[in-house]
Amino acid sequence: MKKRGYIFILIGILILLSPLYFILKPKTCETAGCFEAAATECKKAKILVDEAGKSVSEYTIKGEDDENCILEIKVKKISSDYSQSTREKLEGKSMLCKIPSNEFSRMKFEKMGGNLEYCNGPLKEAMYDAVVKKLYSLVVKDMATVLDEIERKL
């Protein structure tokens, strides 16, 4: 009898708490306009974005923290056009952006997450790492051209 009582209590608790799931769950948007509308009031929402077939990212508005709106950006998938090491560095990584609410509410979707000064996390670090490596390779490549030119003049 005690076992049956515990099961009924557990089922009752689950029935009472299940509406909270639907209340707290972020709205799933299909368009940038829907996501921007949620951003104007910093309401919880998420959107999955296929960025020109190169990557798939998930943008999630987590809600407000003080005067900031919290935006999470997570890279779900990177195209096989990129190297395995690039995919490993970026896939599954995310960053949290704490953007002032008054600024976030006026942003177009394309600008969200574009200002990395508001963001922190493994995705930001991986992006910076990729940029620094690319710049280094460009500088070294140009350095050889400059040195060749100097040598010819001497």
PDB file of C-alpha atoms in Angstrom:
ATOM      1  CA  MET A   1       0.000   0.000   0.000  1.00  0.00           C
ATOM      2  CA  LYS A   2       2.839   2.408   0.846  1.00  0.00           C
ATOM      3  CA  LYS A   3       4.410   1.840  -2.556  1.00  0.00           C
ATOM      4  CA  ARG A   4       1.161   2.668  -4.323  1.00  0.00           C
ATOM      5  CA  GLY A   5       0.817   5.869  -2.249  1.00  0.00           C
ATOM      6  CA  TYR A   6       4.299   7.027  -3.243  1.00  0.00           C
ATOM      7  CA  ILE A   7       3.521   6.388  -6.908  1.00  0.00           C
ATOM      8  CA  PHE A   8       0.307   8.452  -6.698  1.00  0.00           C
ATOM      9  CA  ILE A   9       2.166  11.287  -4.945  1.00  0.00           C
ATOM     10  CA  LEU A  10       4.900  11.206  -7.604  1.00  0.00           C
ATOM     11  CA  ILE A  11       2.350  11.251 -10.430  1.00  0.00           C
ATOM     12  CA  GLY A  12       0.506  14.127  -8.744  1.00  0.00           C
ATOM     13  CA  ILE A  13       3.713  16.159  -8.447  1.00  0.00           C
ATOM     14  CA  LEU A  14       4.540  15.530 -12.107  1.00  0.00           C
ATOM     15  CA  ILE A  15       1.066  16.620 -13.185  1.00  0.00           C
ATOM     16  CA  LEU A  16       1.334  19.802 -11.123  1.00  0.00           C
ATOM     17  CA  LEU A  17       4.825  20.659 -12.388  1.00  0.00           C
ATOM     18  CA  SER A  18       4.321  19.818 -16.084  1.00  0.00           C
ATOM     19  CA  PRO A  19       2.775  23.235 -16.945  1.00  0.00           C
ATOM     20  CA  LEU A  20       6.001  24.863 -15.693  1.00  0.00           C
ATOM     21  CA  TYR A  21       7.876  23.150 -18.503  1.00  0.00           C
ATOM     22  CA  PHE A  22       5.701  24.863 -21.103  1.00  0.00           C
ATOM     23  CA  ILE A  23       5.891  28.211 -19.308  1.00  0.00           C
ATOM     24  CA  LEU A  24       9.699  28.185 -18.878  1.00  0.00           C
ATOM     25  CA  LYS A  25      10.549  26.578 -22.223  1.00  0.00           C
ATOM     26  CA  PRO A  26      11.859  29.105 -24.769  1.00  0.00           C
ATOM     27  CA  LYS A  27       9.662  29.838 -27.785  1.00  0.00           C
ATOM     28  CA  THR A  28      11.000  28.200 -30.951  1.00  0.00           C
ATOM     29  CA  CYS A  29      11.168  30.717 -33.787  1.00  0.00           C
ATOM     30  CA  GLU A  30      11.224  29.828 -37.462  1.00  0.00           C
ATOM     31  CA  THR A  31      12.097  33.331 -38.734  1.00  0.00           C
ATOM     32  CA  ALA A  32      14.518  36.085 -37.812  1.00  0.00           C
ATOM     33  CA  GLY A  33      11.523  38.429 -37.406  1.00  0.00           C
ATOM     34  CA  CYS A  34      10.050  36.207 -34.688  1.00  0.00           C
ATOM     35  CA  PHE A  35      13.411  36.132 -32.887  1.00  0.00           C
ATOM     36  CA  GLU A  36      13.829  39.913 -33.175  1.00  0.00           C
ATOM     37  CA  ALA A  37      10.328  40.391 -31.727  1.00  0.00           C
ATOM     38  CA  ALA A  38      11.286  38.271 -28.711  1.00  0.00           C
ATOM     39  CA  ALA A  39      14.526  40.243 -28.396  1.00  0.00           C
ATOM     40  CA  THR A  40      12.674  43.569 -28.090  1.00  0.00           C
ATOM     41  CA  GLU A  41      11.440  42.413 -24.665  1.00  0.00           C
ATOM     42  CA  CYS A  42      14.252  39.921 -23.958  1.00  0.00           C
ATOM     43  CA  LYS A  43      11.747  37.051 -23.886  1.00  0.00           C
ATOM     44  CA  LYS A  44      13.044  33.491 -23.967  1.00  0.00           C
ATOM     45  CA  ALA A  45      13.264  32.233 -27.534  1.00  0.00           C
ATOM     46  CA  LYS A  46      15.512  30.162 -29.767  1.00  0.00           C
ATOM     47  CA  ILE A  47      16.161  29.784 -33.469  1.00  0.00           C
ATOM     48  CA  LEU A  48      18.206  27.324 -35.489  1.00  0.00           C
ATOM     49  CA  VAL A  49      20.074  29.042 -38.324  1.00  0.00           C
ATOM     50  CA  ASP A  50      21.624  27.444 -41.407  1.00  0.00           C
ATOM     51  CA  GLU A  51      24.295  29.934 -42.411  1.00  0.00           C
ATOM     52  CA  ALA A  52      24.629  29.502 -46.188  1.00  0.00           C
ATOM     53  CA  GLY A  53      25.212  25.773 -45.875  1.00  0.00           C
ATOM     54  CA  LYS A  54      28.514  26.391 -44.082  1.00  0.00           C
ATOM     55  CA  SER A  55      27.315  25.955 -40.493  1.00  0.00           C
ATOM     56  CA  VAL A  56      24.240  25.447 -38.357  1.00  0.00           C
ATOM     57  CA  SER A  57      24.003  27.533 -35.181  1.00  0.00           C
ATOM     58  CA  GLU A  58      21.447  27.817 -32.420  1.00  0.00           C
ATOM     59  CA  TYR A  59      20.715  31.238 -30.945  1.00  0.00           C
ATOM     60  CA  THR A  60      18.892  31.215 -27.604  1.00  0.00           C
ATOM     61  CA  ILE A  61      17.665  34.200 -25.610  1.00  0.00           C
ATOM     62  CA  LYS A  62      18.013  33.038 -22.004  1.00  0.00           C
ATOM     63  CA  GLY A  63      16.356  36.052 -20.367  1.00  0.00           C
ATOM     64  CA  GLU A  64      17.480  39.111 -18.428  1.00  0.00           C
ATOM     65  CA  ASP A  65      20.274  39.510 -15.894  1.00  0.00           C
ATOM     66  CA  ASP A  66      20.340  42.987 -14.335  1.00  0.00           C
ATOM     67  CA  GLU A  67      20.260  45.405 -17.278  1.00  0.00           C
ATOM     68  CA  ASN A  68      21.557  42.818 -19.763  1.00  0.00           C
ATOM     69  CA  CYS A  69      19.867  40.340 -22.046  1.00  0.00           C
ATOM     70  CA  ILE A  70      21.605  36.947 -22.144  1.00  0.00           C
ATOM     71  CA  LEU A  71      22.102  35.416 -25.585  1.00  0.00           C
ATOM     72  CA  GLU A  72      23.669  31.984 -26.046  1.00  0.00           C
ATOM     73  CA  ILE A  73      25.147  31.074 -29.409  1.00  0.00           C
ATOM     74  CA  LYS A  74      26.037  27.446 -30.050  1.00  0.00           C
ATOM     75  CA  VAL A  75      27.565  25.976 -33.203  1.00  0.00           C
ATOM     76  CA  LYS A  76      25.708  22.757 -33.902  1.00  0.00           C
ATOM     77  CA  LYS A  77      27.377  21.677 -37.141  1.00  0.00           C
ATOM     78  CA  ILE A  78      30.174  22.803 -39.474  1.00  0.00           C
ATOM     79  CA  SER A  79      30.205  21.863 -43.166  1.00  0.00           C
ATOM     80  CA  SER A  80      32.513  19.095 -44.338  1.00  0.00           C
ATOM     81  CA  ASP A  81      33.995  21.738 -46.697  1.00  0.00           C
ATOM     82  CA  TYR A  82      36.145  22.769 -43.730  1.00  0.00           C
ATOM     83  CA  SER A  83      39.053  20.776 -42.365  1.00  0.00           C
ATOM     84  CA  GLN A  84      38.535  18.199 -39.639  1.00  0.00           C
ATOM     85  CA  SER A  85      40.556  20.307 -37.178  1.00  0.00           C
ATOM     86  CA  THR A  86      38.391  23.382 -37.847  1.00  0.00           C
ATOM     87  CA  ARG A  87      35.230  21.354 -37.320  1.00  0.00           C
ATOM     88  CA  GLU A  88      36.596  19.901 -34.080  1.00  0.00           C
ATOM     89  CA  LYS A  89      37.526  23.365 -32.803  1.00  0.00           C
ATOM     90  CA  LEU A  90      34.098  24.897 -33.441  1.00  0.00           C
ATOM     91  CA  GLU A  91      31.405  22.189 -33.399  1.00  0.00           C
ATOM     92  CA  GLY A  92      29.555  21.950 -30.122  1.00  0.00           C
ATOM     93  CA  LYS A  93      31.153  25.123 -28.757  1.00  0.00           C
ATOM     94  CA  SER A  94      29.051  27.935 -27.364  1.00  0.00           C
ATOM     95  CA  MET A  95      29.366  31.410 -25.916  1.00  0.00           C
ATOM     96  CA  LEU A  96      27.175  33.559 -23.700  1.00  0.00           C
ATOM     97  CA  CYS A  97      26.702  37.188 -24.615  1.00  0.00           C
ATOM     98  CA  LYS A  98      25.508  39.695 -22.005  1.00  0.00           C
ATOM     99  CA  ILE A  99      24.233  42.533 -24.163  1.00  0.00           C
ATOM    100  CA  PRO A 100      22.734  45.679 -22.626  1.00  0.00           C
ATOM    101  CA  SER A 101      18.951  45.284 -22.920  1.00  0.00           C
ATOM    102  CA  ASN A 102      18.403  48.720 -24.470  1.00  0.00           C
ATOM    103  CA  GLU A 103      20.910  47.877 -27.221  1.00  0.00           C
ATOM    104  CA  PHE A 104      19.769  44.262 -27.701  1.00  0.00           C
ATOM    105  CA  SER A 105      16.134  45.271 -28.106  1.00  0.00           C
ATOM    106  CA  ARG A 106      17.014  47.322 -31.218  1.00  0.00           C
ATOM    107  CA  MET A 107      19.391  44.835 -32.862  1.00  0.00           C
ATOM    108  CA  LYS A 108      18.666  43.137 -36.139  1.00  0.00           C
ATOM    109  CA  PHE A 109      19.230  39.386 -36.048  1.00  0.00           C
ATOM    110  CA  GLU A 110      22.331  39.632 -38.248  1.00  0.00           C
ATOM    111  CA  LYS A 111      24.061  41.826 -35.629  1.00  0.00           C
ATOM    112  CA  MET A 112      23.292  39.603 -32.618  1.00  0.00           C
ATOM    113  CA  GLY A 113      26.462  37.901 -31.462  1.00  0.00           C
ATOM    114  CA  GLY A 114      28.504  39.999 -33.861  1.00  0.00           C
ATOM    115  CA  ASN A 115      29.925  42.235 -31.139  1.00  0.00           C
ATOM    116  CA  LEU A 116      32.234  39.841 -29.305  1.00  0.00           C
ATOM    117  CA  GLU A 117      33.089  42.332 -26.559  1.00  0.00           C
ATOM    118  CA  TYR A 118      29.858  41.266 -24.813  1.00  0.00           C
ATOM    119  CA  CYS A 119      30.583  37.525 -25.184  1.00  0.00           C
ATOM    120  CA  ASN A 120      32.549  34.905 -23.270  1.00  0.00           C
ATOM    121  CA  GLY A 121      33.019  31.184 -23.678  1.00  0.00           C
ATOM    122  CA  PRO A 122      34.768  28.431 -25.616  1.00  0.00           C
ATOM    123  CA  LEU A 123      33.291  29.501 -28.966  1.00  0.00           C
ATOM    124  CA  LYS A 124      34.712  33.013 -28.652  1.00  0.00           C
ATOM    125  CA  GLU A 125      38.124  31.592 -27.736  1.00  0.00           C
ATOM    126  CA  ALA A 126      38.043  29.199 -30.715  1.00  0.00           C
ATOM    127  CA  MET A 127      37.051  32.035 -33.053  1.00  0.00           C
ATOM    128  CA  TYR A 128      39.883  34.264 -31.806  1.00  0.00           C
ATOM    129  CA  ASP A 129      42.329  31.379 -32.121  1.00  0.00           C
ATOM    130  CA  ALA A 130      41.282  30.801 -35.755  1.00  0.00           C
ATOM    131  CA  VAL A 131      41.595  34.517 -36.599  1.00  0.00           C
ATOM    132  CA  VAL A 132      45.049  34.832 -35.010  1.00  0.00           C
ATOM    133  CA  LYS A 133      46.323  31.754 -36.861  1.00  0.00           C
ATOM    134  CA  LYS A 134      44.969  33.049 -40.173  1.00  0.00           C
ATOM    135  CA  LEU A 135      46.536  36.488 -39.624  1.00  0.00           C
ATOM    136  CA  TYR A 136      49.841  34.884 -38.670  1.00  0.00           C
ATOM    137  CA  SER A 137      49.890  32.791 -41.855  1.00  0.00           C
ATOM    138  CA  LEU A 138      49.093  35.900 -43.950  1.00  0.00           C
ATOM    139  CA  VAL A 139      51.869  37.906 -42.303  1.00  0.00           C
ATOM    140  CA  VAL A 140      54.402  35.118 -42.754  1.00  0.00           C
ATOM    141  CA  LYS A 141      53.327  34.655 -46.379  1.00  0.00           C
ATOM    142  CA  ASP A 142      53.742  38.381 -47.039  1.00  0.00           C
ATOM    143  CA  MET A 143      57.021  38.454 -45.117  1.00  0.00           C
ATOM    144  CA  ALA A 144      58.557  36.058 -47.624  1.00  0.00           C
ATOM    145  CA  THR A 145      57.493  38.361 -50.495  1.00  0.00           C
ATOM    146  CA  VAL A 146      59.002  41.382 -48.758  1.00  0.00           C
ATOM    147  CA  LEU A 147      62.259  39.558 -48.017  1.00  0.00           C
ATOM    148  CA  ASP A 148      62.489  38.336 -51.624  1.00  0.00           C
ATOM    149  CA  GLU A 149      62.041  41.908 -52.859  1.00  0.00           C
ATOM    150  CA  ILE A 150      64.738  43.215 -50.479  1.00  0.00           C
ATOM    151  CA  GLU A 151      67.138  40.508 -51.560  1.00  0.00           C
ATOM    152  CA  ARG A 152      66.626  41.333 -55.251  1.00  0.00           C
ATOM    153  CA  LYS A 153      67.345  45.022 -54.614  1.00  0.00           C
ATOM    154  CA  LEU A 154      70.564  44.294 -52.764  1.00  0.00           C
TER     155      LEU A 154
END
